[in-house]
PDB file of C-alpha atoms in Angstrom:
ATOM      1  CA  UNK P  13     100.708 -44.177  96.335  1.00 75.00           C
ATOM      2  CA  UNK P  14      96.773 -43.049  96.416  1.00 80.00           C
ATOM      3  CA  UNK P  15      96.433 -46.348  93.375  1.00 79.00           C
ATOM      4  CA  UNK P  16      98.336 -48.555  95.499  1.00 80.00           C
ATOM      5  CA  UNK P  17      96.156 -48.117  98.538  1.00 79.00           C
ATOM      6  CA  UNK P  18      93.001 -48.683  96.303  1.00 76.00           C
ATOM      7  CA  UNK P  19      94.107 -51.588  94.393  1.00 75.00           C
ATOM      8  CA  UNK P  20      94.932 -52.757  98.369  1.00 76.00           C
ATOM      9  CA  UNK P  21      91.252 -52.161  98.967  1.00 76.00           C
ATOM     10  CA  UNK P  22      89.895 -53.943  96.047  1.00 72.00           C
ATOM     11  CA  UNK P  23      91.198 -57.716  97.355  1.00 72.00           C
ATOM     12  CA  UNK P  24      89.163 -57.602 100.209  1.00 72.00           C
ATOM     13  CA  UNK P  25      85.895 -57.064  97.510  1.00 74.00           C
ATOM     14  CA  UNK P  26      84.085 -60.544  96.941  1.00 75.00           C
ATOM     15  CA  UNK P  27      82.389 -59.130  94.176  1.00 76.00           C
ATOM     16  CA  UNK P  28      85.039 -58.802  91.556  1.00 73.00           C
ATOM     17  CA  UNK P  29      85.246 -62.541  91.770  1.00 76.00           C
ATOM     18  CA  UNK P  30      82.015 -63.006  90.100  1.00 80.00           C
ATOM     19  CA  UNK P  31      81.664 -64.232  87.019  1.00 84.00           C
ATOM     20  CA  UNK P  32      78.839 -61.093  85.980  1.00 86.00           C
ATOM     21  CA  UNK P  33      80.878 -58.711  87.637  1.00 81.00           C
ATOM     22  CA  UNK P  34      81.929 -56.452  84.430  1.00 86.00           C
ATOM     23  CA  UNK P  35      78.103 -56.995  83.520  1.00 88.00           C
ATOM     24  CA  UNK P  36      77.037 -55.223  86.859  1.00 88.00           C
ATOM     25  CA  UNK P  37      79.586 -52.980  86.557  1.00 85.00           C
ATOM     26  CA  UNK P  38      78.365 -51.368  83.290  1.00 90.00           C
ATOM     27  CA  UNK P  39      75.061 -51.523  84.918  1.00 91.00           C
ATOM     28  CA  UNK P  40      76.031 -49.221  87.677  1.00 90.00           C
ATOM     29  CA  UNK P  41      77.866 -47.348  85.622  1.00 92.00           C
ATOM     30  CA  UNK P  42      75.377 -46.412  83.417  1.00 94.00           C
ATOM     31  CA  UNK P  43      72.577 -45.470  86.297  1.00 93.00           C
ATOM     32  CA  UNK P  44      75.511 -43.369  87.811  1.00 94.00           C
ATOM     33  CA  UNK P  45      75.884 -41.465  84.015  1.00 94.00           C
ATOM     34  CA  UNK P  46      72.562 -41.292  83.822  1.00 94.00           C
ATOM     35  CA  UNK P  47      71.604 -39.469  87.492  1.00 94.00           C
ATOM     36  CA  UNK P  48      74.309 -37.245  86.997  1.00 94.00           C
ATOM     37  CA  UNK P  49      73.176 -35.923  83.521  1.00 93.00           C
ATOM     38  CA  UNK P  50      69.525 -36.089  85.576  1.00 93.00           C
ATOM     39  CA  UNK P  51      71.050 -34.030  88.336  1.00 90.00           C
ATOM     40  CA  UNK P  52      72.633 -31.277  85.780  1.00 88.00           C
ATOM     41  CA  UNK P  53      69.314 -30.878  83.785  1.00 88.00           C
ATOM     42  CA  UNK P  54      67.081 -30.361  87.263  1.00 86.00           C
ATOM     43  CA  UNK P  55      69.874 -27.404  88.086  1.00 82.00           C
ATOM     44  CA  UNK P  56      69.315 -26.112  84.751  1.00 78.00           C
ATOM     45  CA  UNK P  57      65.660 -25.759  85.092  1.00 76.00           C
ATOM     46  CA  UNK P  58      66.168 -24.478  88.388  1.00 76.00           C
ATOM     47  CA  UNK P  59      66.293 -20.534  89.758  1.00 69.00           C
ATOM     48  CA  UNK P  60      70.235 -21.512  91.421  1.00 68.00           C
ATOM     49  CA  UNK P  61      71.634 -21.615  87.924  1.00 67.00           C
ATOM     50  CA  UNK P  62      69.621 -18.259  86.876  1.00 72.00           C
ATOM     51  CA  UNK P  63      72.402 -16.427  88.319  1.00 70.00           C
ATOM     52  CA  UNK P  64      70.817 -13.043  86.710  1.00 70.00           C
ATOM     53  CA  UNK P  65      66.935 -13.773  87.743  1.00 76.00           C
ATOM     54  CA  UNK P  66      67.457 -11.942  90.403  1.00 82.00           C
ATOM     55  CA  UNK P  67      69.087  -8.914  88.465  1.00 85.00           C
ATOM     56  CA  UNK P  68      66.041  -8.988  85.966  1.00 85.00           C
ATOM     57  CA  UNK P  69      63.537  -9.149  88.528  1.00 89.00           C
ATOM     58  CA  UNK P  70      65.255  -5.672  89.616  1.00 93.00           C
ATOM     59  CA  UNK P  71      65.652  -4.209  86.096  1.00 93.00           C
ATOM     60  CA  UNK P  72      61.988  -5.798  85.914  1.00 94.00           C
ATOM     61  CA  UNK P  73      60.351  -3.083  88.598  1.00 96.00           C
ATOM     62  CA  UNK P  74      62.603  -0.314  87.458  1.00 96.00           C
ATOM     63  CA  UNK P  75      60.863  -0.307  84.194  1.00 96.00           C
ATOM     64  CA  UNK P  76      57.570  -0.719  85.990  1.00 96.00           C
ATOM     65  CA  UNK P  77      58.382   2.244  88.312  1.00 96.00           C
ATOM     66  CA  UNK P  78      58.990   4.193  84.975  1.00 96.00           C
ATOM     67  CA  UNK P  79      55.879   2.817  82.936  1.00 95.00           C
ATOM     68  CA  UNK P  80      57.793   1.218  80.330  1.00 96.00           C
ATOM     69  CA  UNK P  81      55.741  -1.841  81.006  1.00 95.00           C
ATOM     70  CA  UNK P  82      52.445  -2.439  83.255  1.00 94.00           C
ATOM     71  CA  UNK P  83      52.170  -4.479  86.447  1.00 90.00           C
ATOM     72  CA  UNK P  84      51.398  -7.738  84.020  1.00 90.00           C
ATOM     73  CA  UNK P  85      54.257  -6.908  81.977  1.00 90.00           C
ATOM     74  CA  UNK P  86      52.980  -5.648  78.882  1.00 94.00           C
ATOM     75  CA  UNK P  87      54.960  -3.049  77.012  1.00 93.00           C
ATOM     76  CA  UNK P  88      53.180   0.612  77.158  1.00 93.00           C
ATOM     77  CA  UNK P  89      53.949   3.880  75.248  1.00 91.00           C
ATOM     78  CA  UNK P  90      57.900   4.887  76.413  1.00 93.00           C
ATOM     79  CA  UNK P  91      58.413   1.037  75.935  1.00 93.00           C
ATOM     80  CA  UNK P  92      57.619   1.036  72.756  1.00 91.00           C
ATOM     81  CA  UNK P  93      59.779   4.595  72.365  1.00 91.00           C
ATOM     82  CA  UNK P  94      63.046   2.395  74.063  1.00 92.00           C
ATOM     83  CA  UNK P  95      62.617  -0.286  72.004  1.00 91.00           C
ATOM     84  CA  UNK P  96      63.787   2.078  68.962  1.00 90.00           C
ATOM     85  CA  UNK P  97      67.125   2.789  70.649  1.00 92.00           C
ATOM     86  CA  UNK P  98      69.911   0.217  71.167  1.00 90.00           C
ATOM     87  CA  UNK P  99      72.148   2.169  73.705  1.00 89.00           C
ATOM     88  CA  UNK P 100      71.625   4.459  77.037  1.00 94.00           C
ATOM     89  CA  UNK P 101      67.573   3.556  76.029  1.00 94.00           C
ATOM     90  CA  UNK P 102      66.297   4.834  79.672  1.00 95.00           C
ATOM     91  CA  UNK P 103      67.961   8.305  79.526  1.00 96.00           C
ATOM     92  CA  UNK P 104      67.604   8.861  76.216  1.00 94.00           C
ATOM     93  CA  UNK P 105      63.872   7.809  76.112  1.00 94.00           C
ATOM     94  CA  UNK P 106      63.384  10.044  79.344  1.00 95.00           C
ATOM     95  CA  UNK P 107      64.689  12.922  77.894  1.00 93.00           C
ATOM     96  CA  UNK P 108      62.492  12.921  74.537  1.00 91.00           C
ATOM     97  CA  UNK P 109      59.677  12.580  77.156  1.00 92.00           C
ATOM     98  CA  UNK P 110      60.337  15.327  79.109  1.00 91.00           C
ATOM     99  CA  UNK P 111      60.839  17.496  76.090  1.00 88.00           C
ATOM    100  CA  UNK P 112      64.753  18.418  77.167  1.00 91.00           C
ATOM    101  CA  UNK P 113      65.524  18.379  73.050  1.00 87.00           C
ATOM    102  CA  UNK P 114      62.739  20.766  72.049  1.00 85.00           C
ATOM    103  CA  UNK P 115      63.683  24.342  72.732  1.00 88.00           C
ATOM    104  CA  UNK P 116      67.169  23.330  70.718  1.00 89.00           C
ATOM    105  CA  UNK P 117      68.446  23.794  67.720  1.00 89.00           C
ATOM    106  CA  UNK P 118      69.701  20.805  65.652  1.00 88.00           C
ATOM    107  CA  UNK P 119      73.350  21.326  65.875  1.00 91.00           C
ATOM    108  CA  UNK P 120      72.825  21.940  69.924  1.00 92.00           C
ATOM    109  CA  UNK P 121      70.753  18.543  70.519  1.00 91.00           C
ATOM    110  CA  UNK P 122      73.207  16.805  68.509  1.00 92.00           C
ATOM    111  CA  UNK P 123      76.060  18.238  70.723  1.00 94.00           C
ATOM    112  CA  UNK P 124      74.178  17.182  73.687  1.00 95.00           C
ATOM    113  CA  UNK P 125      73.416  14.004  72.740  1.00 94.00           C
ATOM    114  CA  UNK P 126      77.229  13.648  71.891  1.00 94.00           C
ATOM    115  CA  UNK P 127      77.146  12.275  75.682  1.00 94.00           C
ATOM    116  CA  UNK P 128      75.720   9.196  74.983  1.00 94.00           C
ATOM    117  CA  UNK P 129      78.700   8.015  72.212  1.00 94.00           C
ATOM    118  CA  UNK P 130      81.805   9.948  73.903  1.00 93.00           C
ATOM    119  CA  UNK P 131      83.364   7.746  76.824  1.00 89.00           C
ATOM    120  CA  UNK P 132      86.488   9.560  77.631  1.00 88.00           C
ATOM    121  CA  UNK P 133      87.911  12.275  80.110  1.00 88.00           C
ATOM    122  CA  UNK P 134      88.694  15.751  78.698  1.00 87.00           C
ATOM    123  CA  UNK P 135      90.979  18.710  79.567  1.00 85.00           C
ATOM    124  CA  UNK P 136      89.391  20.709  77.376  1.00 86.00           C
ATOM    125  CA  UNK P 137      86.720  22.985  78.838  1.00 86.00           C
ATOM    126  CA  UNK P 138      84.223  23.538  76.088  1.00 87.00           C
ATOM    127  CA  UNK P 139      82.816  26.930  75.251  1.00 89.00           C
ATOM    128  CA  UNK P 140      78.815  26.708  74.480  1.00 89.00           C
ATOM    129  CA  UNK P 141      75.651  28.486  74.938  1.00 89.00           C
ATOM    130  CA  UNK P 142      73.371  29.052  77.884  1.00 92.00           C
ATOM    131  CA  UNK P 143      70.566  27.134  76.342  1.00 92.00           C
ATOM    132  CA  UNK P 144      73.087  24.227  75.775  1.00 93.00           C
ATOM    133  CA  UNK P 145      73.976  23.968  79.235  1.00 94.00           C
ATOM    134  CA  UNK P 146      70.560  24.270  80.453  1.00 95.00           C
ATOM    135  CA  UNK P 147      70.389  20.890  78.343  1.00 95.00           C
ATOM    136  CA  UNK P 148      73.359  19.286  80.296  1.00 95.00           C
ATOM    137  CA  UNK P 149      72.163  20.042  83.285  1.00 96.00           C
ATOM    138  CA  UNK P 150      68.455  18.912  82.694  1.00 96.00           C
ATOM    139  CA  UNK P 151      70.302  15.533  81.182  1.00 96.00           C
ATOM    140  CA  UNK P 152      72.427  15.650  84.109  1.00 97.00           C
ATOM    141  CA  UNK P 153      69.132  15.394  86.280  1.00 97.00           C
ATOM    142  CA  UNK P 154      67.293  12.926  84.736  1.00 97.00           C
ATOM    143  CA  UNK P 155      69.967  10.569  84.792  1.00 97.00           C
ATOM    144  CA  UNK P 156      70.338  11.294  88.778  1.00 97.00           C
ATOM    145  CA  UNK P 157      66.925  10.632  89.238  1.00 97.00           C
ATOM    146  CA  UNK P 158      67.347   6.995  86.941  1.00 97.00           C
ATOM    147  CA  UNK P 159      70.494   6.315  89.208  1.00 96.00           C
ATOM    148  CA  UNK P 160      68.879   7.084  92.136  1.00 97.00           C
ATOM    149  CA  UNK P 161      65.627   4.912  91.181  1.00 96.00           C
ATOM    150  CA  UNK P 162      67.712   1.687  90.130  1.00 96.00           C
ATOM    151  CA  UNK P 163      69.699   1.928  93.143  1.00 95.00           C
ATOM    152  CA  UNK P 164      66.255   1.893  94.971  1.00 95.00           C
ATOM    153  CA  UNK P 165      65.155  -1.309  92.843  1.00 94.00           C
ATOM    154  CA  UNK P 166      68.340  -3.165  93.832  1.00 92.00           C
ATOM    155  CA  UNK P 167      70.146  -2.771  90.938  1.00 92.00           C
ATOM    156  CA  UNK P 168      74.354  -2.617  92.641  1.00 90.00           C
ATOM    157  CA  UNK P 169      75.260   0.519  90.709  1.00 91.00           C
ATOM    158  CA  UNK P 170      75.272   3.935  92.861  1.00 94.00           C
ATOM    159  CA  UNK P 171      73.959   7.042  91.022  1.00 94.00           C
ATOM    160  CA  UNK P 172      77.002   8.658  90.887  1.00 95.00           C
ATOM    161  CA  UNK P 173      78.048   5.951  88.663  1.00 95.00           C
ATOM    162  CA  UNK P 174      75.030   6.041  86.213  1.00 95.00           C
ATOM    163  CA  UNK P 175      75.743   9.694  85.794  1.00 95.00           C
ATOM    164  CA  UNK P 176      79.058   9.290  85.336  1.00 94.00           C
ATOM    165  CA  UNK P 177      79.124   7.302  82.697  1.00 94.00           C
ATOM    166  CA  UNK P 178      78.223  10.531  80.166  1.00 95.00           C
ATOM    167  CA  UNK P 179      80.904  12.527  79.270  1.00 93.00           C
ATOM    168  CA  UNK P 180      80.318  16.039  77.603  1.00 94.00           C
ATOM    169  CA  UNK P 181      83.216  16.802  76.473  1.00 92.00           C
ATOM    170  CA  UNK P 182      82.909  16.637  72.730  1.00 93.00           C
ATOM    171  CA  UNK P 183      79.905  19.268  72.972  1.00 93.00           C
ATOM    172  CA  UNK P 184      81.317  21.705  71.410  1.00 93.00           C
ATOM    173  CA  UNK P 185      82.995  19.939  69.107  1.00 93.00           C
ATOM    174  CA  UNK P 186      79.827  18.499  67.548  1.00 93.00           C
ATOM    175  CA  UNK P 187      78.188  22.018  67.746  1.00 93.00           C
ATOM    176  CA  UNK P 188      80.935  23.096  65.440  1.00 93.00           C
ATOM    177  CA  UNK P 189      80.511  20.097  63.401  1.00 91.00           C
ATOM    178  CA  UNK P 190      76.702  20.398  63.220  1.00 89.00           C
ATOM    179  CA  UNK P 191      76.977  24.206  61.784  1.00 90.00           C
ATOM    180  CA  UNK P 192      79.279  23.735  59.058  1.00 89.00           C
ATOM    181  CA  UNK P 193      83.100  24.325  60.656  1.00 90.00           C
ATOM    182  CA  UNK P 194      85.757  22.951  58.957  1.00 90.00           C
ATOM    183  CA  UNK P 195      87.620  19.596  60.611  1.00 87.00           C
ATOM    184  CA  UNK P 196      90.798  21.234  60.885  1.00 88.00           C
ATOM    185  CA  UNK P 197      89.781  23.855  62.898  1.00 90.00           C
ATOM    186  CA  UNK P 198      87.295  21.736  65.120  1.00 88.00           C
ATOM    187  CA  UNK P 199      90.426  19.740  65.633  1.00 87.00           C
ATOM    188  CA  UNK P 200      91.912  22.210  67.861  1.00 90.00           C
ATOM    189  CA  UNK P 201      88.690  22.666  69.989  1.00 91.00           C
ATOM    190  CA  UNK P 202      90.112  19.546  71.878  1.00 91.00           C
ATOM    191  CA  UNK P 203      92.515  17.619  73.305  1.00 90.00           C
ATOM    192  CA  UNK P 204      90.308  14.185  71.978  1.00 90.00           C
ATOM    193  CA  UNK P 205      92.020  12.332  69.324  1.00 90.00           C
ATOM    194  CA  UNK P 206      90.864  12.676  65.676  1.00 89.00           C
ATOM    195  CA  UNK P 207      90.221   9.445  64.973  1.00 90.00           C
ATOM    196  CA  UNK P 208      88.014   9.119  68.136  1.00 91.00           C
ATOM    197  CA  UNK P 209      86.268  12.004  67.158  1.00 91.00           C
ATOM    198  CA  UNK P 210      85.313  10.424  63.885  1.00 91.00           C
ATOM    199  CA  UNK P 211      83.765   8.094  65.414  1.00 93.00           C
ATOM    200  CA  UNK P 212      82.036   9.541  67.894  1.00 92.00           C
ATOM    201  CA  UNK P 213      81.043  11.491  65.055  1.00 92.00           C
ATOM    202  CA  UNK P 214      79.474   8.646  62.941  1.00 92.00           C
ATOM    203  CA  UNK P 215      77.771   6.996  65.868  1.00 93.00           C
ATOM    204  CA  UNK P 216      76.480   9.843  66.841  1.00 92.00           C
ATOM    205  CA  UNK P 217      74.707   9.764  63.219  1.00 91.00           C
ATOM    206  CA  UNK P 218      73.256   6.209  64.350  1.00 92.00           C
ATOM    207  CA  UNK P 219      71.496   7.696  67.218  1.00 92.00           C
ATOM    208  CA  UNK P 220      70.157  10.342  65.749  1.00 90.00           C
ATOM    209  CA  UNK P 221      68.196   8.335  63.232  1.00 89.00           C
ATOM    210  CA  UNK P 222      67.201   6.495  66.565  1.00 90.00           C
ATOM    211  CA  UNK P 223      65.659   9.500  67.435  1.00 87.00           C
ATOM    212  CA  UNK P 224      64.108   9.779  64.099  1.00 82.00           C
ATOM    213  CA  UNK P 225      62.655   5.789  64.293  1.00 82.00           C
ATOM    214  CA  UNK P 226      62.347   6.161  68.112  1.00 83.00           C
ATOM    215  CA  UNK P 227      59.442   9.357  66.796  1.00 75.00           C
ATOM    216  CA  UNK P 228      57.750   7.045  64.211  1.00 74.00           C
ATOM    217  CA  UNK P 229      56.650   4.757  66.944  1.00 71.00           C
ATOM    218  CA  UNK P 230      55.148   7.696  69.431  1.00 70.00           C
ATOM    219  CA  UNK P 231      50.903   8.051  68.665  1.00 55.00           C
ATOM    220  CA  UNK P 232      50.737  11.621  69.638  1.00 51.00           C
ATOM    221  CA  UNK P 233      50.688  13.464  65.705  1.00 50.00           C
ATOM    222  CA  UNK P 234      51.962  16.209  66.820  1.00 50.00           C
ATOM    223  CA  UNK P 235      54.961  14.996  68.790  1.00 52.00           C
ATOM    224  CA  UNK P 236      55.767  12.147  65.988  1.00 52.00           C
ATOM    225  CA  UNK P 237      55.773  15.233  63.575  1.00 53.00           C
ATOM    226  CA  UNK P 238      57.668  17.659  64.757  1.00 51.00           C
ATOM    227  CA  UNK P 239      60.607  15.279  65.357  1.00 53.00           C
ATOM    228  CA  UNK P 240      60.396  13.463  62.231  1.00 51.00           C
ATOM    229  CA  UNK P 241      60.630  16.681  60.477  1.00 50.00           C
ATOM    230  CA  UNK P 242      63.691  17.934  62.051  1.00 50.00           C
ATOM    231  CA  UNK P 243      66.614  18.914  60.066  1.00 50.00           C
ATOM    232  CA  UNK P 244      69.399  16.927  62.141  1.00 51.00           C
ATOM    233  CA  UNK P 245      72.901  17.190  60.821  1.00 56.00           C
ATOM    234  CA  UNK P 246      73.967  13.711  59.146  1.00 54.00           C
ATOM    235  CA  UNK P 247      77.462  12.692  58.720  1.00 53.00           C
ATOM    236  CA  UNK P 248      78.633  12.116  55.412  1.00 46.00           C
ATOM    237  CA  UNK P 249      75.715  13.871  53.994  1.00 37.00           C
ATOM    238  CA  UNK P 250      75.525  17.403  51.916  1.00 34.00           C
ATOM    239  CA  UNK P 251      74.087  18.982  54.550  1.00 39.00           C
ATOM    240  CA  UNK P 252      77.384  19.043  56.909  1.00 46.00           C
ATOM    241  CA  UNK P 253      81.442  18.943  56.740  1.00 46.00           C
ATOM    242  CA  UNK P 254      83.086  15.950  55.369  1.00 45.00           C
ATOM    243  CA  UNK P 255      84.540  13.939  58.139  1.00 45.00           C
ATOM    244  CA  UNK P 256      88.054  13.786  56.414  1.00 42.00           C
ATOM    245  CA  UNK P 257      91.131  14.729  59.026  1.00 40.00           C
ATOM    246  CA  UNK P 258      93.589  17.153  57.990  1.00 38.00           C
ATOM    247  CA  UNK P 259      96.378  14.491  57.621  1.00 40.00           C
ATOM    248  CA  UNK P 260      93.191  13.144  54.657  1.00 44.00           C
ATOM    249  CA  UNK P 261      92.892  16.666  53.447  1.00 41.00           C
ATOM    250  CA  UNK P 262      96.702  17.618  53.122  1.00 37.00           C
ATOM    251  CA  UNK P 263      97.059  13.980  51.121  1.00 46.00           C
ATOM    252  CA  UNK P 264      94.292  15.037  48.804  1.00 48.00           C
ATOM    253  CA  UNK P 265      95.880  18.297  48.279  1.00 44.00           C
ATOM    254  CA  UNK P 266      99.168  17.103  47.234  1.00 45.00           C
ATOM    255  CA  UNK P 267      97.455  14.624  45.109  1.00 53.00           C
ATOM    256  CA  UNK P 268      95.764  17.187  42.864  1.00 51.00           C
ATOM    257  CA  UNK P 269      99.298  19.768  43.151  1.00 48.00           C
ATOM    258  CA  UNK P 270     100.104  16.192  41.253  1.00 50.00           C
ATOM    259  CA  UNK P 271      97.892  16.038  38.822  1.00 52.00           C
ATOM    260  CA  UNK P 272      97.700  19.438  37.946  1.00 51.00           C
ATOM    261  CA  UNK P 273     101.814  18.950  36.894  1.00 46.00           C
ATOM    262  CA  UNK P 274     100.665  16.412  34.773  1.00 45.00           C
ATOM    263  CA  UNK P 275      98.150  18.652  33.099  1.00 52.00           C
ATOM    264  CA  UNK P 276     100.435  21.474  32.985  1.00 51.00           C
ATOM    265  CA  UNK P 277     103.497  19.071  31.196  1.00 43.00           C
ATOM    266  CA  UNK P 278     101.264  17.758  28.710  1.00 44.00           C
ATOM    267  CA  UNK P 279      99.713  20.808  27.627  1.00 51.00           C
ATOM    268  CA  UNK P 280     103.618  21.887  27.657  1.00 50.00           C
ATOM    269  CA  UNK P 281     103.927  18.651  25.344  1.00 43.00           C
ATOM    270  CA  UNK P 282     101.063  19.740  22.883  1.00 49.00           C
ATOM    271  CA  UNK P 283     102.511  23.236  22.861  1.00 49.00           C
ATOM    272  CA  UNK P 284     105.379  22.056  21.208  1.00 48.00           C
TER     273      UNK P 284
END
């Protein structure tokens, strides 16, 4: 119907009766191709199609308010810290500065920093020390106050949220982990899956050689030092449990009841 009514409209055009008509046509055609490909660049280059300027410009004065960069941009000290880290970089920076991870020992700062890998809900209350949950709740505060301050600098995320977005459930788990405790019986510290805690496990490993690079960058000696020096548990390493589950470990162990029949029917065999 809508082609009939145009191809109605067309007869009363003069102008398709001339004999340069599908010469003007291409014409037009091609200015019409051509301002439209004009009018999507000048959007392009325009601040309507930078649909996350304005969220930079607010991500922008957070890390100004923090002094991870000066008033002209350039990166200072903690910047140069963050940069080291690929994940949770603000609270995780923040806390090296404030000196939450000194007073602990290895196999507590790794279960604290266990936060910033695990992403799930326990049941499981977890059983640590006083000094660990001094930790928490120092961790706990800094990332109120980084909630609080990119709420402040626009940023549509409430505090709440920020803060709720680290989970410390596997604490004791890793603590466990970190001082040498079988994975069987860590197993039943938790309600978490095995696999997941595998790898929370190994990613957990990835942040704590952030740590480690994150302390190479810092000027201070003494500070660079003391970090660089710690003895941090490493998965997969001497130094701490193997991360094999028990469903691994009961496999292996029927594997070598296996081959010790084998040794035991040949030396049957040369017996005879």
């Amino acid at each position: 119907m809508r082609l009939r009514v145009l191809q109605d409209s067309l007869r009363g055009f003069n102008c398709i009766h001339s004999p340069t008509f599908a010469e003007q046509f291409a014409r037009v055609k091609e200015r019409m191709n051509v301002q439209e490909e004009l009018d999507r660049l000048l959007f392009l280059v325009s601040d309507q199609s930078l649909s996350l300027l304005p969220e930079y410009h607010q991500r922008i004065k957070v890390l100004q308010s923090l002094q991870y960069i000066d008033s002209g941009g350039a990166v200072q000290l903690k910047g140069r810290v963050a940069c080291q880290i690929s994940s949770h970089e603000l609270l995780l920076t923040e806390l090296l500065f404030e000196n939450v991870l000194s007073p602990l020992a290895p196999e507590e700062s790794a279960a604290l920093l266990s936060c910033l890998v695990f992403t799930q809900n326990t049941q499981v209350e977890p059983h640590i020390t006083n000094t660990l949950q001094e930790a928490i709740n120092r961790v706990l505060s800094v990332a109120q106050r980084i909630g609080e301050l990119q709420r402040d600098c626009g940023i549509p995320q409430t505090a709440e949220e920020f803060v709720g977005q680290f989970k410390f459930g596997l604490t004791e788990v890793v603590y466990c982990w970190a001082r040498g405790m079988p994975f069987a019986e860590i197993a039943l510290l938790t309600d978490v899956q095995e696999g997941t805690v595998v790898r929370c496990i190994q990613r957990l490993d990835e942040v704590l050689k952030e740590v480690r690079q994150a302390a190479a960058s810092w000027e201070t000696p003494s500070w660079g030092a003391r970090w660089r020096g710690r003895p941090w548990p490493s998965a997969g390493t001497s130094s701490s449990p193997p991360l094999s589950t028990p469903t691994e470990k009961l496999k292996e162990r029927e594997d070598e009841d296996e081959d010790g029949a084998c040794q035991d029917a040949c030396s049957q065999m040369g017996d005879r």
